[in-house]
């Protein structure tokens, strides 16, 4: 038997493949994984991660009997595998092409997949679950390893790792023929001359977006922050980025905001709030928060398992389960934490997670944290979903389909009837994120399943309490045994403090109001229909929204930011959404309607949007 653990760059096939597995489970660069580095002392690999590595090694090499705990270094692990294989070095790597090997290695680092899970001709999105954000990181990583300059290749339209390698190879050949320049970072900013553009803004346009700073590298970890800071200050000086301005009033149909760029308070028509039913300002909700806070204190000081469970948490879970008409409920510190915790607890490396392309980022992050095999279907495309489920049908692990009920930047609703049908046919489970559907969809406001008459057909319904319910926290409802499992295996529940008792009391009061004042939902939908009709009649592209979220789709990032600026100048505030909130080329304004808006508010808003769009060229001028 030949020992292959000497030089990590020239080792044998077993060593190469084990490095791939360890790197994918730890996200370390392989150059850091020395043969005699101790897993725990040198690499910080705890028993949980080591168990995952051993399980992956056993699966990858089909070892029988499987390796048990024992190896403490990569050298020992390689020796143990070679011994188990009886001296067989294992299968040779399938990628003889050096560029393709570089691409596959970069893909492993950014997806946490094992080598055998990355077929080079598989579709990046639907089969490998590699979205545009992850792809940008893979391209940047591989390009640097190949000595190419940043931006040497545009990955738009690339659908497989083989095609990506071909593009990088072509870029490398072109660079060689032009006497390859050294790798450079993003282009430097050109300082604008004051007042040389329209309305006193700089004429020189910096065409970069936030995407251009994702993969900037330097020996100084903070170098990227300085480059982005310069870019951000310019966007703010141009009044294009107006994020994070502080409220100085309650947030109702109007709100007072302190404009930090101008140093003064301004009152706005508020169309950027998720307070869909106006419960954040309801006197009964506010009083419940105050009463419980006086009784139980400002907060608790432990996790739910260790001194952090209040009687109000139990009551809130009971009320949410009843409201959603499901047997049991678990409350998390936030909606983001609910997705991270639920997905990572249920889905493991041998399971398949099937997700909509436009799902919320918390679902994407939950998928990455789980280490599961991620498949992405085209937005609301049920034929594409079925194609993916068919291909995954022969896997031994489980399958979980996850979709937003209402898509947060688009306002449309998932095709739940077809998702339910396909899940039954292909033996998959379903989780629906009702963050923007709770309190909005369904006669009682209980969400997407009620809207479609499919209560009990969705395995898990997830929601956040920072929107319609006017508090903080997230929740998952489902069968009792599933919820109990989540309590013990969701790290974002077990190892985190939960919402204060006062917040829980306010949430219970919010549910009371929803159930006792159904006219709030009626009024919300009357407002949605009114503003939707006026914006559509004016010629705006509202996509296929069927919720309280009305997207004004613009596409071009500069025009979207300029329209947002024009809207704010006229006294209305809504969200300007650019990358990473939406893909490049899909920029928009996101308008949120609530039951608190008056008819006058809605008509004024429609007029402001039309005037602003004409000013910046999104709509033709009145003439």
mmCIF file with all atom_site columns, N, CA, C and O in Angstrom, residues 5 63 166 170 237 280-281 307 337 347 356 388 396 400 412 421 423 449 467 478-479 514 549 556:
data_model
loop_
_atom_site.group_PDB
_atom_site.id
_atom_site.type_symbol
_atom_site.label_atom_id
_atom_site.label_alt_id
_atom_site.label_comp_id
_atom_site.label_asym_id
_atom_site.label_entity_id
_atom_site.label_seq_id
_atom_site.pdbx_PDB_ins_code
_atom_site.Cartn_x
_atom_site.Cartn_y
_atom_site.Cartn_z
_atom_site.occupancy
_atom_site.B_iso_or_equiv
_atom_site.pdbx_formal_charge
_atom_site.auth_seq_id
_atom_site.auth_comp_id
_atom_site.auth_asym_id
_atom_site.auth_atom_id
_atom_site.pdbx_PDB_model_num
ATOM 1  N N  . UNK A 1 5   ? -0.060  10.570 1.909   1.00 0.00 ? 5   UNK A N  1
ATOM 2  C CA . UNK A 1 5   ? -0.366  11.737 2.733   1.00 0.00 ? 5   UNK A CA 1
ATOM 3  C C  . UNK A 1 5   ? 0.798   12.689 2.893   1.00 0.00 ? 5   UNK A C  1
ATOM 4  O O  . UNK A 1 5   ? 0.794   13.521 3.772   1.00 0.00 ? 5   UNK A O  1
ATOM 5  N N  . UNK A 1 63  ? -17.846 2.563  2.400   1.00 0.00 ? 63  UNK A N  1
ATOM 6  C CA . UNK A 1 63  ? -17.092 1.711  3.311   1.00 0.00 ? 63  UNK A CA 1
ATOM 7  C C  . UNK A 1 63  ? -18.030 0.815  4.112   1.00 0.00 ? 63  UNK A C  1
ATOM 8  O O  . UNK A 1 63  ? -19.022 1.284  4.670   1.00 0.00 ? 63  UNK A O  1
ATOM 9  N N  . UNK A 1 166 ? -15.116 26.315 -19.512 1.00 0.00 ? 166 UNK A N  1
ATOM 10 C CA . UNK A 1 166 ? -14.827 26.707 -20.894 1.00 0.00 ? 166 UNK A CA 1
ATOM 11 C C  . UNK A 1 166 ? -14.720 28.224 -21.022 1.00 0.00 ? 166 UNK A C  1
ATOM 12 O O  . UNK A 1 166 ? -13.837 28.747 -21.724 1.00 0.00 ? 166 UNK A O  1
ATOM 13 N N  . UNK A 1 170 ? -11.335 30.265 -22.052 1.00 0.00 ? 170 UNK A N  1
ATOM 14 C CA . UNK A 1 170 ? -11.310 31.233 -23.145 1.00 0.00 ? 170 UNK A CA 1
ATOM 15 C C  . UNK A 1 170 ? -10.784 32.579 -22.671 1.00 0.00 ? 170 UNK A C  1
ATOM 16 O O  . UNK A 1 170 ? -9.964  33.214 -23.350 1.00 0.00 ? 170 UNK A O  1
ATOM 17 N N  . UNK A 1 237 ? -24.543 60.741 -1.042  1.00 0.00 ? 237 UNK A N  1
ATOM 18 C CA . UNK A 1 237 ? -24.425 62.151 -1.444  1.00 0.00 ? 237 UNK A CA 1
ATOM 19 C C  . UNK A 1 237 ? -25.346 62.466 -2.613  1.00 0.00 ? 237 UNK A C  1
ATOM 20 O O  . UNK A 1 237 ? -25.856 63.587 -2.738  1.00 0.00 ? 237 UNK A O  1
ATOM 21 N N  . UNK A 1 280 ? -49.692 47.527 14.983  1.00 0.00 ? 280 UNK A N  1
ATOM 22 C CA . UNK A 1 280 ? -48.573 48.073 15.754  1.00 0.00 ? 280 UNK A CA 1
ATOM 23 C C  . UNK A 1 280 ? -48.985 49.288 16.569  1.00 0.00 ? 280 UNK A C  1
ATOM 24 O O  . UNK A 1 280 ? -48.351 49.608 17.582  1.00 0.00 ? 280 UNK A O  1
ATOM 25 N N  . UNK A 1 281 ? -50.045 49.956 16.163  1.00 0.00 ? 281 UNK A N  1
ATOM 26 C CA . UNK A 1 281 ? -50.499 51.161 16.857  1.00 0.00 ? 281 UNK A CA 1
ATOM 27 C C  . UNK A 1 281 ? -51.835 50.949 17.572  1.00 0.00 ? 281 UNK A C  1
ATOM 28 O O  . UNK A 1 281 ? -52.426 51.911 18.066  1.00 0.00 ? 281 UNK A O  1
ATOM 29 N N  . UNK A 1 307 ? -34.517 28.457 31.868  1.00 0.00 ? 307 UNK A N  1
ATOM 30 C CA . UNK A 1 307 ? -35.030 29.633 32.561  1.00 0.00 ? 307 UNK A CA 1
ATOM 31 C C  . UNK A 1 307 ? -35.637 30.699 31.701  1.00 0.00 ? 307 UNK A C  1
ATOM 32 O O  . UNK A 1 307 ? -35.997 31.763 32.209  1.00 0.00 ? 307 UNK A O  1
ATOM 33 N N  . UNK A 1 337 ? -34.536 33.341 12.074  1.00 0.00 ? 337 UNK A N  1
ATOM 34 C CA . UNK A 1 337 ? -34.101 32.224 12.912  1.00 0.00 ? 337 UNK A CA 1
ATOM 35 C C  . UNK A 1 337 ? -34.997 31.004 12.728  1.00 0.00 ? 337 UNK A C  1
ATOM 36 O O  . UNK A 1 337 ? -34.534 29.862 12.836  1.00 0.00 ? 337 UNK A O  1
ATOM 37 N N  . UNK A 1 347 ? -33.272 18.901 7.557   1.00 0.00 ? 347 UNK A N  1
ATOM 38 C CA . UNK A 1 347 ? -32.587 18.505 6.326   1.00 0.00 ? 347 UNK A CA 1
ATOM 39 C C  . UNK A 1 347 ? -31.116 18.236 6.626   1.00 0.00 ? 347 UNK A C  1
ATOM 40 O O  . UNK A 1 347 ? -30.446 19.068 7.239   1.00 0.00 ? 347 UNK A O  1
ATOM 41 N N  . UNK A 1 356 ? -37.918 27.450 -4.421  1.00 0.00 ? 356 UNK A N  1
ATOM 42 C CA . UNK A 1 356 ? -38.243 28.402 -5.484  1.00 0.00 ? 356 UNK A CA 1
ATOM 43 C C  . UNK A 1 356 ? -37.093 29.378 -5.666  1.00 0.00 ? 356 UNK A C  1
ATOM 44 O O  . UNK A 1 356 ? -36.441 29.792 -4.709  1.00 0.00 ? 356 UNK A O  1
ATOM 45 N N  . UNK A 1 388 ? -37.552 18.384 -11.426 1.00 0.00 ? 388 UNK A N  1
ATOM 46 C CA . UNK A 1 388 ? -36.550 18.227 -10.365 1.00 0.00 ? 388 UNK A CA 1
ATOM 47 C C  . UNK A 1 388 ? -36.936 17.086 -9.424  1.00 0.00 ? 388 UNK A C  1
ATOM 48 O O  . UNK A 1 388 ? -36.094 16.273 -9.031  1.00 0.00 ? 388 UNK A O  1
ATOM 49 N N  . UNK A 1 396 ? -32.061 8.186  -1.630  1.00 0.00 ? 396 UNK A N  1
ATOM 50 C CA . UNK A 1 396 ? -32.510 7.499  -0.418  1.00 0.00 ? 396 UNK A CA 1
ATOM 51 C C  . UNK A 1 396 ? -32.977 8.463  0.660   1.00 0.00 ? 396 UNK A C  1
ATOM 52 O O  . UNK A 1 396 ? -33.741 8.094  1.544   1.00 0.00 ? 396 UNK A O  1
ATOM 53 N N  . UNK A 1 400 ? -37.750 17.952 0.894   1.00 0.00 ? 400 UNK A N  1
ATOM 54 C CA . UNK A 1 400 ? -38.551 19.037 1.453   1.00 0.00 ? 400 UNK A CA 1
ATOM 55 C C  . UNK A 1 400 ? -38.670 20.151 0.427   1.00 0.00 ? 400 UNK A C  1
ATOM 56 O O  . UNK A 1 400 ? -37.662 20.683 -0.047  1.00 0.00 ? 400 UNK A O  1
ATOM 57 N N  . UNK A 1 412 ? -46.422 38.164 -5.632  1.00 0.00 ? 412 UNK A N  1
ATOM 58 C CA . UNK A 1 412 ? -47.274 37.093 -6.127  1.00 0.00 ? 412 UNK A CA 1
ATOM 59 C C  . UNK A 1 412 ? -47.302 35.944 -5.122  1.00 0.00 ? 412 UNK A C  1
ATOM 60 O O  . UNK A 1 412 ? -46.579 35.938 -4.133  1.00 0.00 ? 412 UNK A O  1
ATOM 61 N N  . UNK A 1 421 ? -50.005 18.791 -4.838  1.00 0.00 ? 421 UNK A N  1
ATOM 62 C CA . UNK A 1 421 ? -50.214 17.609 -5.702  1.00 0.00 ? 421 UNK A CA 1
ATOM 63 C C  . UNK A 1 421 ? -48.888 16.912 -5.992  1.00 0.00 ? 421 UNK A C  1
ATOM 64 O O  . UNK A 1 421 ? -48.777 15.681 -5.884  1.00 0.00 ? 421 UNK A O  1
ATOM 65 N N  . UNK A 1 423 ? -46.053 17.127 -4.328  1.00 0.00 ? 423 UNK A N  1
ATOM 66 C CA . UNK A 1 423 ? -45.452 16.575 -3.114  1.00 0.00 ? 423 UNK A CA 1
ATOM 67 C C  . UNK A 1 423 ? -46.036 15.202 -2.795  1.00 0.00 ? 423 UNK A C  1
ATOM 68 O O  . UNK A 1 423 ? -45.310 14.282 -2.389  1.00 0.00 ? 423 UNK A O  1
ATOM 69 N N  . UNK A 1 449 ? -52.363 28.612 3.023   1.00 0.00 ? 449 UNK A N  1
ATOM 70 C CA . UNK A 1 449 ? -53.139 27.370 3.015   1.00 0.00 ? 449 UNK A CA 1
ATOM 71 C C  . UNK A 1 449 ? -54.634 27.656 3.110   1.00 0.00 ? 449 UNK A C  1
ATOM 72 O O  . UNK A 1 449 ? -55.444 27.028 2.407   1.00 0.00 ? 449 UNK A O  1
ATOM 73 N N  . UNK A 1 467 ? -44.332 41.522 11.216  1.00 0.00 ? 467 UNK A N  1
ATOM 74 C CA . UNK A 1 467 ? -45.090 42.184 10.158  1.00 0.00 ? 467 UNK A CA 1
ATOM 75 C C  . UNK A 1 467 ? -46.535 42.394 10.636  1.00 0.00 ? 467 UNK A C  1
ATOM 76 O O  . UNK A 1 467 ? -46.769 43.215 11.505  1.00 0.00 ? 467 UNK A O  1
ATOM 77 N N  . UNK A 1 478 ? -47.196 22.849 12.983  1.00 0.00 ? 478 UNK A N  1
ATOM 78 C CA . UNK A 1 478 ? -47.274 21.565 12.305  1.00 0.00 ? 478 UNK A CA 1
ATOM 79 C C  . UNK A 1 478 ? -47.714 20.492 13.277  1.00 0.00 ? 478 UNK A C  1
ATOM 80 O O  . UNK A 1 478 ? -48.309 20.781 14.324  1.00 0.00 ? 478 UNK A O  1
ATOM 81 N N  . UNK A 1 479 ? -47.397 19.244 12.950  1.00 0.00 ? 479 UNK A N  1
ATOM 82 C CA . UNK A 1 479 ? -47.761 18.125 13.807  1.00 0.00 ? 479 UNK A CA 1
ATOM 83 C C  . UNK A 1 479 ? -46.946 18.160 15.095  1.00 0.00 ? 479 UNK A C  1
ATOM 84 O O  . UNK A 1 479 ? -45.800 18.608 15.119  1.00 0.00 ? 479 UNK A O  1
ATOM 85 N N  . UNK A 1 514 ? -57.212 40.592 15.402  1.00 0.00 ? 514 UNK A N  1
ATOM 86 C CA . UNK A 1 514 ? -57.474 40.020 14.078  1.00 0.00 ? 514 UNK A CA 1
ATOM 87 C C  . UNK A 1 514 ? -58.775 39.221 14.093  1.00 0.00 ? 514 UNK A C  1
ATOM 88 O O  . UNK A 1 514 ? -59.601 39.311 13.171  1.00 0.00 ? 514 UNK A O  1
ATOM 89 N N  . UNK A 1 549 ? -48.245 43.707 -1.357  1.00 0.00 ? 549 UNK A N  1
ATOM 90 C CA . UNK A 1 549 ? -46.972 44.186 -1.901  1.00 0.00 ? 549 UNK A CA 1
ATOM 91 C C  . UNK A 1 549 ? -47.166 44.491 -3.372  1.00 0.00 ? 549 UNK A C  1
ATOM 92 O O  . UNK A 1 549 ? -47.486 43.601 -4.169  1.00 0.00 ? 549 UNK A O  1
ATOM 93 N N  . UNK A 1 556 ? -33.648 48.766 -14.669 1.00 0.00 ? 556 UNK A N  1
ATOM 94 C CA . UNK A 1 556 ? -32.367 49.458 -14.574 1.00 0.00 ? 556 UNK A CA 1
ATOM 95 C C  . UNK A 1 556 ? -32.146 49.996 -13.156 1.00 0.00 ? 556 UNK A C  1
ATOM 96 O O  . UNK A 1 556 ? -33.000 50.706 -12.613 1.00 0.00 ? 556 UNK A O  1
#
